[in-house]
PDB file of N, CA and C in Angstrom:
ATOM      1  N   UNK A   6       0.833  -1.182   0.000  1.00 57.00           N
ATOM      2  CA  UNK A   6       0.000   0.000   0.000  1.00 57.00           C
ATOM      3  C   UNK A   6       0.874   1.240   0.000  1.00 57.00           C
ATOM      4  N   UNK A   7       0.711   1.974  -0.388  1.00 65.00           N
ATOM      5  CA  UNK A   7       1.106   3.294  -0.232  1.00 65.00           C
ATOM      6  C   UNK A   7       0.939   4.703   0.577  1.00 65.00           C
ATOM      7  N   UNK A   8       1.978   4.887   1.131  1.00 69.00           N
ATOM      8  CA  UNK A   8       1.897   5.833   2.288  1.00 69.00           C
ATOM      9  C   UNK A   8       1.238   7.392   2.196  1.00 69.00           C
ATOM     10  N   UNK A   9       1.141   7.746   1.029  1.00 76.00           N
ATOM     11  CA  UNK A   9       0.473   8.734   0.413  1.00 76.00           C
ATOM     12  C   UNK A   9      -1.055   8.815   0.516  1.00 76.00           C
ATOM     13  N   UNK A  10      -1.306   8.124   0.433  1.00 72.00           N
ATOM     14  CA  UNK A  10      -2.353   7.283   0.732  1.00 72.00           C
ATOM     15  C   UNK A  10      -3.126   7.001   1.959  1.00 72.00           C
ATOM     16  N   UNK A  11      -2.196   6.547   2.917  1.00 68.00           N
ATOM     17  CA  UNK A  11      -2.540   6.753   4.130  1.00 68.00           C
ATOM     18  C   UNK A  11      -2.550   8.055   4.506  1.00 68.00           C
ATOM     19  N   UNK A  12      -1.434   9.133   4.162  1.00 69.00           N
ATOM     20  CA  UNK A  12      -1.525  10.163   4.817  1.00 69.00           C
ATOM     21  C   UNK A  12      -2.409  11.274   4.425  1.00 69.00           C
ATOM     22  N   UNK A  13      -3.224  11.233   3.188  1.00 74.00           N
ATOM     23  CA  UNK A  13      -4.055  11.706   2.773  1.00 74.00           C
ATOM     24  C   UNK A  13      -5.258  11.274   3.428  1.00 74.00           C
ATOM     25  N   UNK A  14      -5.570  10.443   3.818  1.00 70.00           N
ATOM     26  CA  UNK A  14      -6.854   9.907   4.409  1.00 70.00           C
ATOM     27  C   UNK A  14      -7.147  10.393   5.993  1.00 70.00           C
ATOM     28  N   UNK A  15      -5.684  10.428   6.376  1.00 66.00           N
ATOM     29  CA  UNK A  15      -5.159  10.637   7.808  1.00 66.00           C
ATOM     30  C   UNK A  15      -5.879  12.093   7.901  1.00 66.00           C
ATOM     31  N   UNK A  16      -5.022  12.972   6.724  1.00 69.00           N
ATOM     32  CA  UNK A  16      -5.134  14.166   7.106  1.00 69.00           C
ATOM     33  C   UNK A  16      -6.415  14.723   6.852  1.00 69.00           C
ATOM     34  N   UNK A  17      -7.535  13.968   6.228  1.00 71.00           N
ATOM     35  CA  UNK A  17      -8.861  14.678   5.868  1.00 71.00           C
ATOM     36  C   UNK A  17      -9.535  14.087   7.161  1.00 71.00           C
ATOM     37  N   UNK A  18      -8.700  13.209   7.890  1.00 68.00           N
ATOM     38  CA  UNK A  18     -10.000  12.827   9.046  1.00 68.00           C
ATOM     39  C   UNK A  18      -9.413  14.129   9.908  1.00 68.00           C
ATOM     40  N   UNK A  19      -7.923  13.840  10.570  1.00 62.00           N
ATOM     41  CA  UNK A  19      -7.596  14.744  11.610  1.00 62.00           C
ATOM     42  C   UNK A  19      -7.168  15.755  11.424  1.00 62.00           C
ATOM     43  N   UNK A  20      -6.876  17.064  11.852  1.00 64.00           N
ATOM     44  CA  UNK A  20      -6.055  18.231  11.664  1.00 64.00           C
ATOM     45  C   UNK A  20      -4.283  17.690  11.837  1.00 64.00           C
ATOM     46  N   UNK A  21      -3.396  17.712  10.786  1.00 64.00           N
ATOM     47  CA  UNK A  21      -2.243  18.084  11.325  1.00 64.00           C
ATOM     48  C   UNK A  21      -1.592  18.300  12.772  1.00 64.00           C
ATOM     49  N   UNK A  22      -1.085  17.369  13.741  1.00 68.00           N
ATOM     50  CA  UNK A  22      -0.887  17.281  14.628  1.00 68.00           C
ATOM     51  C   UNK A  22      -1.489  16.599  15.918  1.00 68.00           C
ATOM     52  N   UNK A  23      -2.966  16.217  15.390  1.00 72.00           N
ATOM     53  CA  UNK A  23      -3.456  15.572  16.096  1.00 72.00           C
ATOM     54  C   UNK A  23      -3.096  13.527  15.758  1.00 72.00           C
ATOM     55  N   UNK A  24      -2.638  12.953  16.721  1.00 78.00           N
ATOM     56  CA  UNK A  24      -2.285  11.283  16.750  1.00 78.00           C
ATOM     57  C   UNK A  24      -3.853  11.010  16.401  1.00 78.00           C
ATOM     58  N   UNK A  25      -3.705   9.962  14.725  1.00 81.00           N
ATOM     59  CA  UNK A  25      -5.223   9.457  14.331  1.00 81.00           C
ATOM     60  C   UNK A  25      -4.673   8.064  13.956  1.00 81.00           C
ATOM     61  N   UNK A  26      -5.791   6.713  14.637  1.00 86.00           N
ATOM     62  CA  UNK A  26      -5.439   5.317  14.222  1.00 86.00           C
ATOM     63  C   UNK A  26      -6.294   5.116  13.111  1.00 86.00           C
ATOM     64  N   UNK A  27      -5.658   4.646  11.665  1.00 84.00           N
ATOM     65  CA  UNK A  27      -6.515   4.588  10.474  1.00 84.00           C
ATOM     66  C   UNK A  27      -6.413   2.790  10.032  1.00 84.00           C
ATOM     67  N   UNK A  28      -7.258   2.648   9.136  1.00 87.00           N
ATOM     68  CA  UNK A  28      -7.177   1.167   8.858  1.00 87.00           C
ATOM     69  C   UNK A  28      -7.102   1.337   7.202  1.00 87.00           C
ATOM     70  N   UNK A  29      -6.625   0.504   6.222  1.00 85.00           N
ATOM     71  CA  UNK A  29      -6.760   0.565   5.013  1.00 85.00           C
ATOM     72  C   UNK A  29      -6.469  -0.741   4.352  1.00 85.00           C
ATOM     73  N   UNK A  30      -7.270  -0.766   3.266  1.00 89.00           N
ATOM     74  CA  UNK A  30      -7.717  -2.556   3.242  1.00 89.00           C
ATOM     75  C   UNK A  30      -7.886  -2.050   1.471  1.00 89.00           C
ATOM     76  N   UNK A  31      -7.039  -3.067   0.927  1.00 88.00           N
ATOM     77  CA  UNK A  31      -6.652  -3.466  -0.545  1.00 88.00           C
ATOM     78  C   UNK A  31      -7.781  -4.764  -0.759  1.00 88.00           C
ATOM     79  N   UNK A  32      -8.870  -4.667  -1.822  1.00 91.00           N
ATOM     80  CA  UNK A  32      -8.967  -5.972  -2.045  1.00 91.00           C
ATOM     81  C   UNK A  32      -8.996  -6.293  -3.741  1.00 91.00           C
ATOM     82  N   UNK A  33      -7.882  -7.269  -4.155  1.00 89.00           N
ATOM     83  CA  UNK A  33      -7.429  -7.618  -4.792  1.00 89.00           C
ATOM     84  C   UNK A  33      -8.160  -8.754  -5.917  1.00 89.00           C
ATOM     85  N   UNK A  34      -7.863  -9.115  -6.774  1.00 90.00           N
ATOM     86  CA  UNK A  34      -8.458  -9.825  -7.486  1.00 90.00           C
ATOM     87  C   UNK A  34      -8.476 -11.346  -6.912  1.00 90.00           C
ATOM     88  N   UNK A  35      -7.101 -11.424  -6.604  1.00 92.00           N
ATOM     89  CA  UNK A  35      -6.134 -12.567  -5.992  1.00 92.00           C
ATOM     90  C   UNK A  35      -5.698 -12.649  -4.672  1.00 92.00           C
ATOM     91  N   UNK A  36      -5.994 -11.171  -3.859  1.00 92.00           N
ATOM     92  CA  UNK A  36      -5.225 -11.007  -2.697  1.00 92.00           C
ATOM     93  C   UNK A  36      -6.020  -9.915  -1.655  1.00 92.00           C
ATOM     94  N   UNK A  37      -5.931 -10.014  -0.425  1.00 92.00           N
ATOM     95  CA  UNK A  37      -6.399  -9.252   0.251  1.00 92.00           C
ATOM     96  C   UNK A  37      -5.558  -8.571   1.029  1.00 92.00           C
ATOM     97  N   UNK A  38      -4.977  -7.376   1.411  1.00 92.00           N
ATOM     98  CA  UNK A  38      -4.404  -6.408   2.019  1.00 92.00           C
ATOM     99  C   UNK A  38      -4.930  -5.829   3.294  1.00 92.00           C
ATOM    100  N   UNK A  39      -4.657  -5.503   4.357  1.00 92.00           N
ATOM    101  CA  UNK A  39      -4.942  -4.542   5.522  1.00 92.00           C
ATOM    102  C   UNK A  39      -3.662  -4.426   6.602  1.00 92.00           C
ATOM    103  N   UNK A  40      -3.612  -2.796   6.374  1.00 90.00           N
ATOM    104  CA  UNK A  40      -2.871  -2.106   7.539  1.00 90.00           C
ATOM    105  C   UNK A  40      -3.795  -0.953   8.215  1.00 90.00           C
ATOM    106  N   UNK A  41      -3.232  -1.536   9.804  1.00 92.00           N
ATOM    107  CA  UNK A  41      -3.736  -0.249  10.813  1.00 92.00           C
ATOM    108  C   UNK A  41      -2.482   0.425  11.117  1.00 92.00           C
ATOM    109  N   UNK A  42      -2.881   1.602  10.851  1.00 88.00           N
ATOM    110  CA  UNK A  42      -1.580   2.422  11.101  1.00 88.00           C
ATOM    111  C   UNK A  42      -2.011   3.867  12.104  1.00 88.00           C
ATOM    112  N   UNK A  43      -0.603   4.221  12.865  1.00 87.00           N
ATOM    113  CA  UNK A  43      -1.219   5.565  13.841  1.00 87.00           C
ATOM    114  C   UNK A  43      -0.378   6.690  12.903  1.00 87.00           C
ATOM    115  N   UNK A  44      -0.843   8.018  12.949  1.00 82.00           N
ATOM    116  CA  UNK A  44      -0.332   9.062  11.981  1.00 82.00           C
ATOM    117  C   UNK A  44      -0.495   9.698  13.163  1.00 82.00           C
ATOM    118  N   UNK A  45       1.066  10.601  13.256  1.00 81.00           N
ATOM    119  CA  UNK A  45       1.203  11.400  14.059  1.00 81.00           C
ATOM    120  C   UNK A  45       2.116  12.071  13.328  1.00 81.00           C
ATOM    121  N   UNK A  46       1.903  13.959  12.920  1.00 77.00           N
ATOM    122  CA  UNK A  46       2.452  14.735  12.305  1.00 77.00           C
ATOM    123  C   UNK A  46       3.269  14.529  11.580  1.00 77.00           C
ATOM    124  N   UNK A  47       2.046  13.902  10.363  1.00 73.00           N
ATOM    125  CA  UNK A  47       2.821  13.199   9.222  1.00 73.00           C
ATOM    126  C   UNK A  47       3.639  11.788   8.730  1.00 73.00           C
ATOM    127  N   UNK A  48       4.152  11.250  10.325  1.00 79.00           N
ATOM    128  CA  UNK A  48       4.777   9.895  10.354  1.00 79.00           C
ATOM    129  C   UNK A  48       3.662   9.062  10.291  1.00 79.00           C
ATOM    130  N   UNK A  49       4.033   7.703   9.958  1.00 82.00           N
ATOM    131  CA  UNK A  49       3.424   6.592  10.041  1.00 82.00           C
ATOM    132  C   UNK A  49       3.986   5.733  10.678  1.00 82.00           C
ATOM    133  N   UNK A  50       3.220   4.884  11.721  1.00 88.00           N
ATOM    134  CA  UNK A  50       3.702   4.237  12.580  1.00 88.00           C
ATOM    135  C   UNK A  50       2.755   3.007  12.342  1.00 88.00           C
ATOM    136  N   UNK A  51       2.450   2.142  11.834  1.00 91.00           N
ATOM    137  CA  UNK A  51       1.902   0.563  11.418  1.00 91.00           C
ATOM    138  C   UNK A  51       2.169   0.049  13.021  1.00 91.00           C
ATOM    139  N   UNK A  52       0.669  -0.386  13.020  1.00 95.00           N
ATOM    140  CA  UNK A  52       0.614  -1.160  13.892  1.00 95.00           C
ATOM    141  C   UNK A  52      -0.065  -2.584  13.639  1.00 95.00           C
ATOM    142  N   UNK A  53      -0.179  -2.943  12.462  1.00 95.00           N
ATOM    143  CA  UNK A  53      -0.114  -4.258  12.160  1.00 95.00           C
ATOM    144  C   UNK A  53      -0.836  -4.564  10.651  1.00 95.00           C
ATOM    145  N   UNK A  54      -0.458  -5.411  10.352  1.00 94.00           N
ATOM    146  CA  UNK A  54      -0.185  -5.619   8.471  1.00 94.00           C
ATOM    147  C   UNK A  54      -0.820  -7.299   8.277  1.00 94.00           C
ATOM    148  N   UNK A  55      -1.806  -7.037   7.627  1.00 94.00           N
ATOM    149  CA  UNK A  55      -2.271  -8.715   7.084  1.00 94.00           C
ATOM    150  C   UNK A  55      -2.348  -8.609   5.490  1.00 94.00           C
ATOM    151  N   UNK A  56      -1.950 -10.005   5.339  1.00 92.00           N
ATOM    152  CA  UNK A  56      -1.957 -10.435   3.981  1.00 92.00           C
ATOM    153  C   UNK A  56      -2.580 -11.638   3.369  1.00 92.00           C
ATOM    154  N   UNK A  57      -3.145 -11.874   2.743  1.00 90.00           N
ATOM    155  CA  UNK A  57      -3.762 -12.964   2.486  1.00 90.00           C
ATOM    156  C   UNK A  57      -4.211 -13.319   0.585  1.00 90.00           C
ATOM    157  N   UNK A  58      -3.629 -14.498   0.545  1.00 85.00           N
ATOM    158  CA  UNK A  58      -3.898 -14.916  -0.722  1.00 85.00           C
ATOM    159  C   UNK A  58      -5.023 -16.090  -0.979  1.00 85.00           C
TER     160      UNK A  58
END
């Protein structure tokens, strides 16, 4: 997934500076994707990643 991505989503939920836990889920033709990640002023900090084929 792409972090751009996350942080765009991040930033339309929270204001800039506020710590927001987001979830984002790929589903694939072949594959299923999900990361929860915490965004705090701009970083990304993943707090856990599934994958599944």
């Amino acid at each position: 997934m792409n972090n751009e991505y996350l942080l765009a989503a991040a930033e339309a939920l929270a204001p800039r500076g506020e710590a927001r836990e987001i979830a984002a889920i790929d589903l694939g033709s072949n594959s299923f994707h999900m990361i929860v990640a915490r965004i705090i002023n701009g970083s990304i900090q993943v707090l856990s990643r599934l994958k599944q084929k």
